[in-house]
Amino acid sequence: MKVLMFGWEFPPHITGGLGTACYGLTKALSSLNVEMIFVVPRLFGDENAPFMRLRNASDIEIATDSEEQKLFWEKLQYIEVNSRLIPYLDPELYSKLFENTLLNTEEIKYRIFSKKFSFSGEYGPNLMEEVSRYAVIASAIALQNNFDVIHSHDWLTYPAGIAAKEVSGKPLVIHVHATEFDRSGENINQNVYDIERKGMLAADRIITVSNLTRRIVIEKYGISEDKVFTVYNGVQTGNFSEPDFTRGVSEKIVTFLGRITYQKGPDYFVEAANLVINKDPNVRFVMAGSGDMLTRMIKRVAKLGIADKFHFTGFLKGADVHRMFAISDVYVMPSVSEPFGISPLEAMTANVPVIISKQSGVSEILNHAIKIDFWDIDEMADSIYGLLHYEGLTTMFKKYGRSEVEQLKWDHAAFRVKEIYESLV
């Protein structure tokens, strides 16, 4: 089985759980004799994935005069964006979307095609132009390689998957790690929604990371349930070790780790923190991450008068995440809408009891976690206080939580994904 796979990021250069999920899944698939070519917009040189072929889209040359490329050119839809779009935060998109237009002018063709295009590999102001060019690169890669199935991760790579399918005729699997409804609630960005829906309609199979996400795909995007399959994420275990440092404070530590955006519910965490601190001042709260709500959260913490007990670390990754979990007594994920949520599994691996919102996909499979409604700050505060002060409760969640999470392996996810591949070949 050979798979051509498209992603937008890969460890150690990540902005959230997407890159981590891609790494865990591909590594497990390789053990099932699945050969993969994994394409990203840009490789930085320190990626470590000997179990598959990593391809740098920035290294691919386009033969603009080839007959195959001309065929794809006739089908290409180009999206021109004039303002900033950050897909994993809060999309602000003002764009011109050229629907069903044959792009035959030399000026536009020159902007899209070049011998090589240097991708930034980031989520900056030229994002949608990079998405369009990435689709062109995908068509070239699809023409140059042999494979059985195409697999695209997240909406940024759906146009690439469609392009590869157009030129190769091979089946397309798209992986929905999040939807526009998760990122923006009901105030969706229509252009992003349209790209997501086109990917879903073009796909032969759709993989969702939870039943929560599956329902959104079926109900909000009008997709037939027959081609939508839930495959839960796993977690890397066995690589956590206690750091050789002390935390330097005597108080208990409660941690939020994730993007500081609407989707992740940071405002509810701050309000619950205030309730806990008013009852027990010997607690410190940490908000680790970055995002468009960061400034608002800092101002709110200052207004509540709890700044001396509340810390903002900025974005953490790699070893810093492990260190943060190592010094945490409780981990909270109060997401408003979370397709899955790998971070609670990572916390449980580090023997940290977790509190998660009922509005998360991971709540479908976890038994030894406290589950709350994201909006119920009183219940959130009571749960935090209970885990900090009742040792028996904490010991139980640590013991059984660690045992439970060790059963959630990427091997299980990979086996199911391979079955989906085989159903198409």
PDB file of N, CA and C in Angstrom, residues 225-297:
ATOM      1  N   GLU A 225     -23.614  10.286   5.257  1.00  0.00           N
ATOM      2  CA  GLU A 225     -22.990   9.597   6.391  1.00  0.00           C
ATOM      3  C   GLU A 225     -22.272   8.322   5.965  1.00  0.00           C
ATOM      4  N   ASP A 226     -22.588   7.807   4.796  1.00  0.00           N
ATOM      5  CA  ASP A 226     -21.992   6.557   4.338  1.00  0.00           C
ATOM      6  C   ASP A 226     -20.484   6.658   4.094  1.00  0.00           C
ATOM      7  N   LYS A 227     -19.984   7.857   3.843  1.00  0.00           N
ATOM      8  CA  LYS A 227     -18.557   7.966   3.560  1.00  0.00           C
ATOM      9  C   LYS A 227     -17.776   8.671   4.664  1.00  0.00           C
ATOM     10  N   VAL A 228     -18.394   8.849   5.846  1.00  0.00           N
ATOM     11  CA  VAL A 228     -17.728   9.530   6.960  1.00  0.00           C
ATOM     12  C   VAL A 228     -17.480   8.532   8.081  1.00  0.00           C
ATOM     13  N   PHE A 229     -16.210   8.395   8.476  1.00  0.00           N
ATOM     14  CA  PHE A 229     -15.812   7.390   9.467  1.00  0.00           C
ATOM     15  C   PHE A 229     -15.016   8.050  10.607  1.00  0.00           C
ATOM     16  N   THR A 230     -15.341   7.672  11.826  1.00  0.00           N
ATOM     17  CA  THR A 230     -14.625   8.193  12.988  1.00  0.00           C
ATOM     18  C   THR A 230     -13.429   7.313  13.303  1.00  0.00           C
ATOM     19  N   VAL A 231     -12.269   7.935  13.424  1.00  0.00           N
ATOM     20  CA  VAL A 231     -11.051   7.259  13.882  1.00  0.00           C
ATOM     21  C   VAL A 231     -10.432   8.140  14.965  1.00  0.00           C
ATOM     22  N   TYR A 232     -10.457   7.659  16.191  1.00  0.00           N
ATOM     23  CA  TYR A 232      -9.922   8.462  17.302  1.00  0.00           C
ATOM     24  C   TYR A 232      -8.403   8.555  17.236  1.00  0.00           C
ATOM     25  N   ASN A 233      -7.891   9.699  17.660  1.00  0.00           N
ATOM     26  CA  ASN A 233      -6.444   9.872  17.755  1.00  0.00           C
ATOM     27  C   ASN A 233      -5.868   9.004  18.856  1.00  0.00           C
ATOM     28  N   GLY A 234      -4.565   8.863  18.841  1.00  0.00           N
ATOM     29  CA  GLY A 234      -3.857   8.172  19.910  1.00  0.00           C
ATOM     30  C   GLY A 234      -2.943   9.151  20.630  1.00  0.00           C
ATOM     31  N   VAL A 235      -2.030   8.618  21.391  1.00  0.00           N
ATOM     32  CA  VAL A 235      -1.059   9.446  22.101  1.00  0.00           C
ATOM     33  C   VAL A 235       0.257   8.683  22.172  1.00  0.00           C
ATOM     34  N   GLN A 236       1.347   9.416  22.084  1.00  0.00           N
ATOM     35  CA  GLN A 236       2.660   8.806  22.237  1.00  0.00           C
ATOM     36  C   GLN A 236       2.925   8.574  23.718  1.00  0.00           C
ATOM     37  N   THR A 237       3.183   7.342  24.095  1.00  0.00           N
ATOM     38  CA  THR A 237       3.482   7.028  25.490  1.00  0.00           C
ATOM     39  C   THR A 237       4.898   6.486  25.592  1.00  0.00           C
ATOM     40  N   GLY A 238       5.393   6.499  26.803  1.00  0.00           N
ATOM     41  CA  GLY A 238       6.706   5.911  27.038  1.00  0.00           C
ATOM     42  C   GLY A 238       7.862   6.852  26.811  1.00  0.00           C
ATOM     43  N   ASN A 239       7.583   8.112  26.368  1.00  0.00           N
ATOM     44  CA  ASN A 239       8.674   9.042  26.119  1.00  0.00           C
ATOM     45  C   ASN A 239       8.712  10.166  27.136  1.00  0.00           C
ATOM     46  N   PHE A 240       7.924  10.041  28.210  1.00  0.00           N
ATOM     47  CA  PHE A 240       7.901  11.076  29.235  1.00  0.00           C
ATOM     48  C   PHE A 240       8.832  10.704  30.381  1.00  0.00           C
ATOM     49  N   SER A 241       9.659  11.633  30.769  1.00  0.00           N
ATOM     50  CA  SER A 241      10.532  11.413  31.909  1.00  0.00           C
ATOM     51  C   SER A 241      10.517  12.655  32.789  1.00  0.00           C
ATOM     52  N   GLU A 242      10.675  12.438  34.078  1.00  0.00           N
ATOM     53  CA  GLU A 242      10.666  13.563  35.008  1.00  0.00           C
ATOM     54  C   GLU A 242      11.854  14.475  34.737  1.00  0.00           C
ATOM     55  N   PRO A 243      11.646  15.789  34.654  1.00  0.00           N
ATOM     56  CA  PRO A 243      12.751  16.705  34.410  1.00  0.00           C
ATOM     57  C   PRO A 243      13.645  16.847  35.636  1.00  0.00           C
ATOM     58  N   ASP A 244      14.865  17.231  35.398  1.00  0.00           N
ATOM     59  CA  ASP A 244      15.820  17.345  36.500  1.00  0.00           C
ATOM     60  C   ASP A 244      15.835  18.775  37.043  1.00  0.00           C
ATOM     61  N   PHE A 245      14.672  19.280  37.398  1.00  0.00           N
ATOM     62  CA  PHE A 245      14.588  20.602  38.000  1.00  0.00           C
ATOM     63  C   PHE A 245      13.384  20.638  38.926  1.00  0.00           C
ATOM     64  N   THR A 246      13.376  21.565  39.851  1.00  0.00           N
ATOM     65  CA  THR A 246      12.248  21.746  40.754  1.00  0.00           C
ATOM     66  C   THR A 246      11.426  22.931  40.281  1.00  0.00           C
ATOM     67  N   ARG A 247      10.174  22.964  40.664  1.00  0.00           N
ATOM     68  CA  ARG A 247       9.295  23.990  40.120  1.00  0.00           C
ATOM     69  C   ARG A 247       9.449  25.341  40.785  1.00  0.00           C
ATOM     70  N   GLY A 248      10.064  25.411  41.930  1.00  0.00           N
ATOM     71  CA  GLY A 248      10.425  26.701  42.503  1.00  0.00           C
ATOM     72  C   GLY A 248       9.325  27.425  43.261  1.00  0.00           C
ATOM     73  N   VAL A 249       8.135  26.859  43.335  1.00  0.00           N
ATOM     74  CA  VAL A 249       7.054  27.465  44.106  1.00  0.00           C
ATOM     75  C   VAL A 249       6.410  26.392  44.970  1.00  0.00           C
ATOM     76  N   SER A 250       5.867  26.818  46.091  1.00  0.00           N
ATOM     77  CA  SER A 250       5.255  25.851  47.011  1.00  0.00           C
ATOM     78  C   SER A 250       3.779  25.617  46.708  1.00  0.00           C
ATOM     79  N   GLU A 251       3.154  26.552  45.971  1.00  0.00           N
ATOM     80  CA  GLU A 251       1.730  26.433  45.682  1.00  0.00           C
ATOM     81  C   GLU A 251       1.444  25.330  44.656  1.00  0.00           C
ATOM     82  N   LYS A 252       0.208  24.875  44.663  1.00  0.00           N
ATOM     83  CA  LYS A 252      -0.237  23.949  43.640  1.00  0.00           C
ATOM     84  C   LYS A 252      -0.358  24.707  42.305  1.00  0.00           C
ATOM     85  N   ILE A 253      -0.224  23.972  41.200  1.00  0.00           N
ATOM     86  CA  ILE A 253      -0.244  24.591  39.879  1.00  0.00           C
ATOM     87  C   ILE A 253      -1.338  23.959  39.016  1.00  0.00           C
ATOM     88  N   VAL A 254      -2.169  24.818  38.443  1.00  0.00           N
ATOM     89  CA  VAL A 254      -3.243  24.394  37.551  1.00  0.00           C
ATOM     90  C   VAL A 254      -2.948  24.967  36.165  1.00  0.00           C
ATOM     91  N   THR A 255      -2.995  24.118  35.141  1.00  0.00           N
ATOM     92  CA  THR A 255      -2.505  24.507  33.816  1.00  0.00           C
ATOM     93  C   THR A 255      -3.577  24.438  32.731  1.00  0.00           C
ATOM     94  N   PHE A 256      -3.567  25.451  31.882  1.00  0.00           N
ATOM     95  CA  PHE A 256      -4.281  25.477  30.610  1.00  0.00           C
ATOM     96  C   PHE A 256      -3.199  25.518  29.540  1.00  0.00           C
ATOM     97  N   LEU A 257      -3.259  24.593  28.571  1.00  0.00           N
ATOM     98  CA  LEU A 257      -2.252  24.565  27.516  1.00  0.00           C
ATOM     99  C   LEU A 257      -2.948  24.399  26.175  1.00  0.00           C
ATOM    100  N   GLY A 258      -2.878  25.432  25.356  1.00  0.00           N
ATOM    101  CA  GLY A 258      -3.531  25.390  24.051  1.00  0.00           C
ATOM    102  C   GLY A 258      -3.571  26.771  23.437  1.00  0.00           C
ATOM    103  N   ARG A 259      -4.151  26.868  22.262  1.00  0.00           N
ATOM    104  CA  ARG A 259      -4.288  28.169  21.621  1.00  0.00           C
ATOM    105  C   ARG A 259      -5.257  29.031  22.421  1.00  0.00           C
ATOM    106  N   ILE A 260      -4.898  30.282  22.599  1.00  0.00           N
ATOM    107  CA  ILE A 260      -5.728  31.186  23.387  1.00  0.00           C
ATOM    108  C   ILE A 260      -6.711  31.849  22.424  1.00  0.00           C
ATOM    109  N   THR A 261      -7.718  31.084  22.064  1.00  0.00           N
ATOM    110  CA  THR A 261      -8.710  31.490  21.070  1.00  0.00           C
ATOM    111  C   THR A 261     -10.097  31.115  21.568  1.00  0.00           C
ATOM    112  N   TYR A 262     -11.089  31.613  20.866  1.00  0.00           N
ATOM    113  CA  TYR A 262     -12.489  31.322  21.199  1.00  0.00           C
ATOM    114  C   TYR A 262     -12.718  29.835  21.389  1.00  0.00           C
ATOM    115  N   GLN A 263     -12.199  29.028  20.476  1.00  0.00           N
ATOM    116  CA  GLN A 263     -12.455  27.592  20.472  1.00  0.00           C
ATOM    117  C   GLN A 263     -12.032  26.913  21.761  1.00  0.00           C
ATOM    118  N   LYS A 264     -10.949  27.380  22.356  1.00  0.00           N
ATOM    119  CA  LYS A 264     -10.358  26.692  23.506  1.00  0.00           C
ATOM    120  C   LYS A 264     -10.917  27.126  24.858  1.00  0.00           C
ATOM    121  N   GLY A 265     -11.770  28.162  24.873  1.00  0.00           N
ATOM    122  CA  GLY A 265     -12.416  28.571  26.120  1.00  0.00           C
ATOM    123  C   GLY A 265     -11.514  29.157  27.191  1.00  0.00           C
ATOM    124  N   PRO A 266     -10.490  29.957  26.856  1.00  0.00           N
ATOM    125  CA  PRO A 266      -9.590  30.489  27.884  1.00  0.00           C
ATOM    126  C   PRO A 266     -10.280  31.423  28.865  1.00  0.00           C
ATOM    127  N   ASP A 267     -11.319  32.137  28.410  1.00  0.00           N
ATOM    128  CA  ASP A 267     -12.022  33.071  29.292  1.00  0.00           C
ATOM    129  C   ASP A 267     -12.720  32.344  30.435  1.00  0.00           C
ATOM    130  N   TYR A 268     -13.232  31.156  30.169  1.00  0.00           N
ATOM    131  CA  TYR A 268     -13.876  30.381  31.235  1.00  0.00           C
ATOM    132  C   TYR A 268     -12.844  29.887  32.245  1.00  0.00           C
ATOM    133  N   PHE A 269     -11.667  29.556  31.771  1.00  0.00           N
ATOM    134  CA  PHE A 269     -10.576  29.141  32.657  1.00  0.00           C
ATOM    135  C   PHE A 269     -10.191  30.278  33.604  1.00  0.00           C
ATOM    136  N   VAL A 270     -10.094  31.492  33.085  1.00  0.00           N
ATOM    137  CA  VAL A 270      -9.733  32.654  33.912  1.00  0.00           C
ATOM    138  C   VAL A 270     -10.788  32.898  34.991  1.00  0.00           C
ATOM    139  N   GLU A 271     -12.055  32.826  34.609  1.00  0.00           N
ATOM    140  CA  GLU A 271     -13.120  33.068  35.586  1.00  0.00           C
ATOM    141  C   GLU A 271     -13.135  31.990  36.668  1.00  0.00           C
ATOM    142  N   ALA A 272     -12.910  30.737  36.283  1.00  0.00           N
ATOM    143  CA  ALA A 272     -12.854  29.655  37.272  1.00  0.00           C
ATOM    144  C   ALA A 272     -11.642  29.836  38.177  1.00  0.00           C
ATOM    145  N   ALA A 273     -10.517  30.266  37.614  1.00  0.00           N
ATOM    146  CA  ALA A 273      -9.303  30.512  38.408  1.00  0.00           C
ATOM    147  C   ALA A 273      -9.575  31.549  39.491  1.00  0.00           C
ATOM    148  N   ASN A 274     -10.301  32.583  39.138  1.00  0.00           N
ATOM    149  CA  ASN A 274     -10.622  33.627  40.113  1.00  0.00           C
ATOM    150  C   ASN A 274     -11.427  33.063  41.276  1.00  0.00           C
ATOM    151  N   LEU A 275     -12.395  32.200  40.977  1.00  0.00           N
ATOM    152  CA  LEU A 275     -13.202  31.583  42.035  1.00  0.00           C
ATOM    153  C   LEU A 275     -12.348  30.726  42.964  1.00  0.00           C
ATOM    154  N   VAL A 276     -11.412  29.961  42.378  1.00  0.00           N
ATOM    155  CA  VAL A 276     -10.560  29.083  43.192  1.00  0.00           C
ATOM    156  C   VAL A 276      -9.628  29.912  44.068  1.00  0.00           C
ATOM    157  N   ILE A 277      -9.005  30.922  43.486  1.00  0.00           N
ATOM    158  CA  ILE A 277      -8.052  31.752  44.229  1.00  0.00           C
ATOM    159  C   ILE A 277      -8.746  32.478  45.386  1.00  0.00           C
ATOM    160  N   ASN A 278      -9.983  32.895  45.177  1.00  0.00           N
ATOM    161  CA  ASN A 278     -10.732  33.552  46.257  1.00  0.00           C
ATOM    162  C   ASN A 278     -10.974  32.611  47.430  1.00  0.00           C
ATOM    163  N   LYS A 279     -11.034  31.320  47.138  1.00  0.00           N
ATOM    164  CA  LYS A 279     -11.256  30.327  48.199  1.00  0.00           C
ATOM    165  C   LYS A 279      -9.944  29.797  48.754  1.00  0.00           C
ATOM    166  N   ASP A 280      -8.929  29.694  47.912  1.00  0.00           N
ATOM    167  CA  ASP A 280      -7.619  29.174  48.320  1.00  0.00           C
ATOM    168  C   ASP A 280      -6.531  29.952  47.572  1.00  0.00           C
ATOM    169  N   PRO A 281      -5.903  30.920  48.238  1.00  0.00           N
ATOM    170  CA  PRO A 281      -4.880  31.730  47.568  1.00  0.00           C
ATOM    171  C   PRO A 281      -3.563  30.995  47.327  1.00  0.00           C
ATOM    172  N   ASN A 282      -3.442  29.771  47.821  1.00  0.00           N
ATOM    173  CA  ASN A 282      -2.200  29.015  47.651  1.00  0.00           C
ATOM    174  C   ASN A 282      -2.231  28.157  46.375  1.00  0.00           C
ATOM    175  N   VAL A 283      -2.711  28.739  45.318  1.00  0.00           N
ATOM    176  CA  VAL A 283      -2.782  28.062  44.026  1.00  0.00           C
ATOM    177  C   VAL A 283      -2.302  29.029  42.948  1.00  0.00           C
ATOM    178  N   ARG A 284      -1.524  28.526  42.008  1.00  0.00           N
ATOM    179  CA  ARG A 284      -1.099  29.326  40.861  1.00  0.00           C
ATOM    180  C   ARG A 284      -1.698  28.730  39.587  1.00  0.00           C
ATOM    181  N   PHE A 285      -2.087  29.614  38.696  1.00  0.00           N
ATOM    182  CA  PHE A 285      -2.668  29.199  37.425  1.00  0.00           C
ATOM    183  C   PHE A 285      -1.728  29.595  36.291  1.00  0.00           C
ATOM    184  N   VAL A 286      -1.610  28.696  35.315  1.00  0.00           N
ATOM    185  CA  VAL A 286      -0.734  28.929  34.164  1.00  0.00           C
ATOM    186  C   VAL A 286      -1.543  28.813  32.884  1.00  0.00           C
ATOM    187  N   MET A 287      -1.404  29.811  32.010  1.00  0.00           N
ATOM    188  CA  MET A 287      -2.006  29.752  30.686  1.00  0.00           C
ATOM    189  C   MET A 287      -0.864  29.700  29.681  1.00  0.00           C
ATOM    190  N   ALA A 288      -0.654  28.521  29.100  1.00  0.00           N
ATOM    191  CA  ALA A 288       0.447  28.305  28.158  1.00  0.00           C
ATOM    192  C   ALA A 288      -0.104  28.269  26.749  1.00  0.00           C
ATOM    193  N   GLY A 289       0.306  29.224  25.932  1.00  0.00           N
ATOM    194  CA  GLY A 289      -0.169  29.272  24.566  1.00  0.00           C
ATOM    195  C   GLY A 289      -0.152  30.694  24.037  1.00  0.00           C
ATOM    196  N   SER A 290      -0.607  30.826  22.818  1.00  0.00           N
ATOM    197  CA  SER A 290      -0.713  32.136  22.192  1.00  0.00           C
ATOM    198  C   SER A 290      -1.969  32.151  21.342  1.00  0.00           C
ATOM    199  N   GLY A 291      -2.421  33.358  20.994  1.00  0.00           N
ATOM    200  CA  GLY A 291      -3.628  33.450  20.181  1.00  0.00           C
ATOM    201  C   GLY A 291      -4.248  34.827  20.254  1.00  0.00           C
ATOM    202  N   ASP A 292      -5.340  34.992  19.512  1.00  0.00           N
ATOM    203  CA  ASP A 292      -5.925  36.319  19.369  1.00  0.00           C
ATOM    204  C   ASP A 292      -6.624  36.823  20.624  1.00  0.00           C
ATOM    205  N   MET A 293      -6.871  35.945  21.607  1.00  0.00           N
ATOM    206  CA  MET A 293      -7.513  36.373  22.848  1.00  0.00           C
ATOM    207  C   MET A 293      -6.519  36.612  23.983  1.00  0.00           C
ATOM    208  N   LEU A 294      -5.225  36.505  23.702  1.00  0.00           N
ATOM    209  CA  LEU A 294      -4.212  36.618  24.755  1.00  0.00           C
ATOM    210  C   LEU A 294      -4.272  37.966  25.464  1.00  0.00           C
ATOM    211  N   THR A 295      -4.284  39.055  24.716  1.00  0.00           N
ATOM    212  CA  THR A 295      -4.311  40.389  25.328  1.00  0.00           C
ATOM    213  C   THR A 295      -5.549  40.571  26.191  1.00  0.00           C
ATOM    214  N   ARG A 296      -6.694  40.086  25.697  1.00  0.00           N
ATOM    215  CA  ARG A 296      -7.931  40.191  26.463  1.00  0.00           C
ATOM    216  C   ARG A 296      -7.842  39.416  27.777  1.00  0.00           C
ATOM    217  N   MET A 297      -7.200  38.247  27.739  1.00  0.00           N
ATOM    218  CA  MET A 297      -7.059  37.446  28.956  1.00  0.00           C
ATOM    219  C   MET A 297      -6.133  38.123  29.966  1.00  0.00           C
TER     220      MET A 297
END
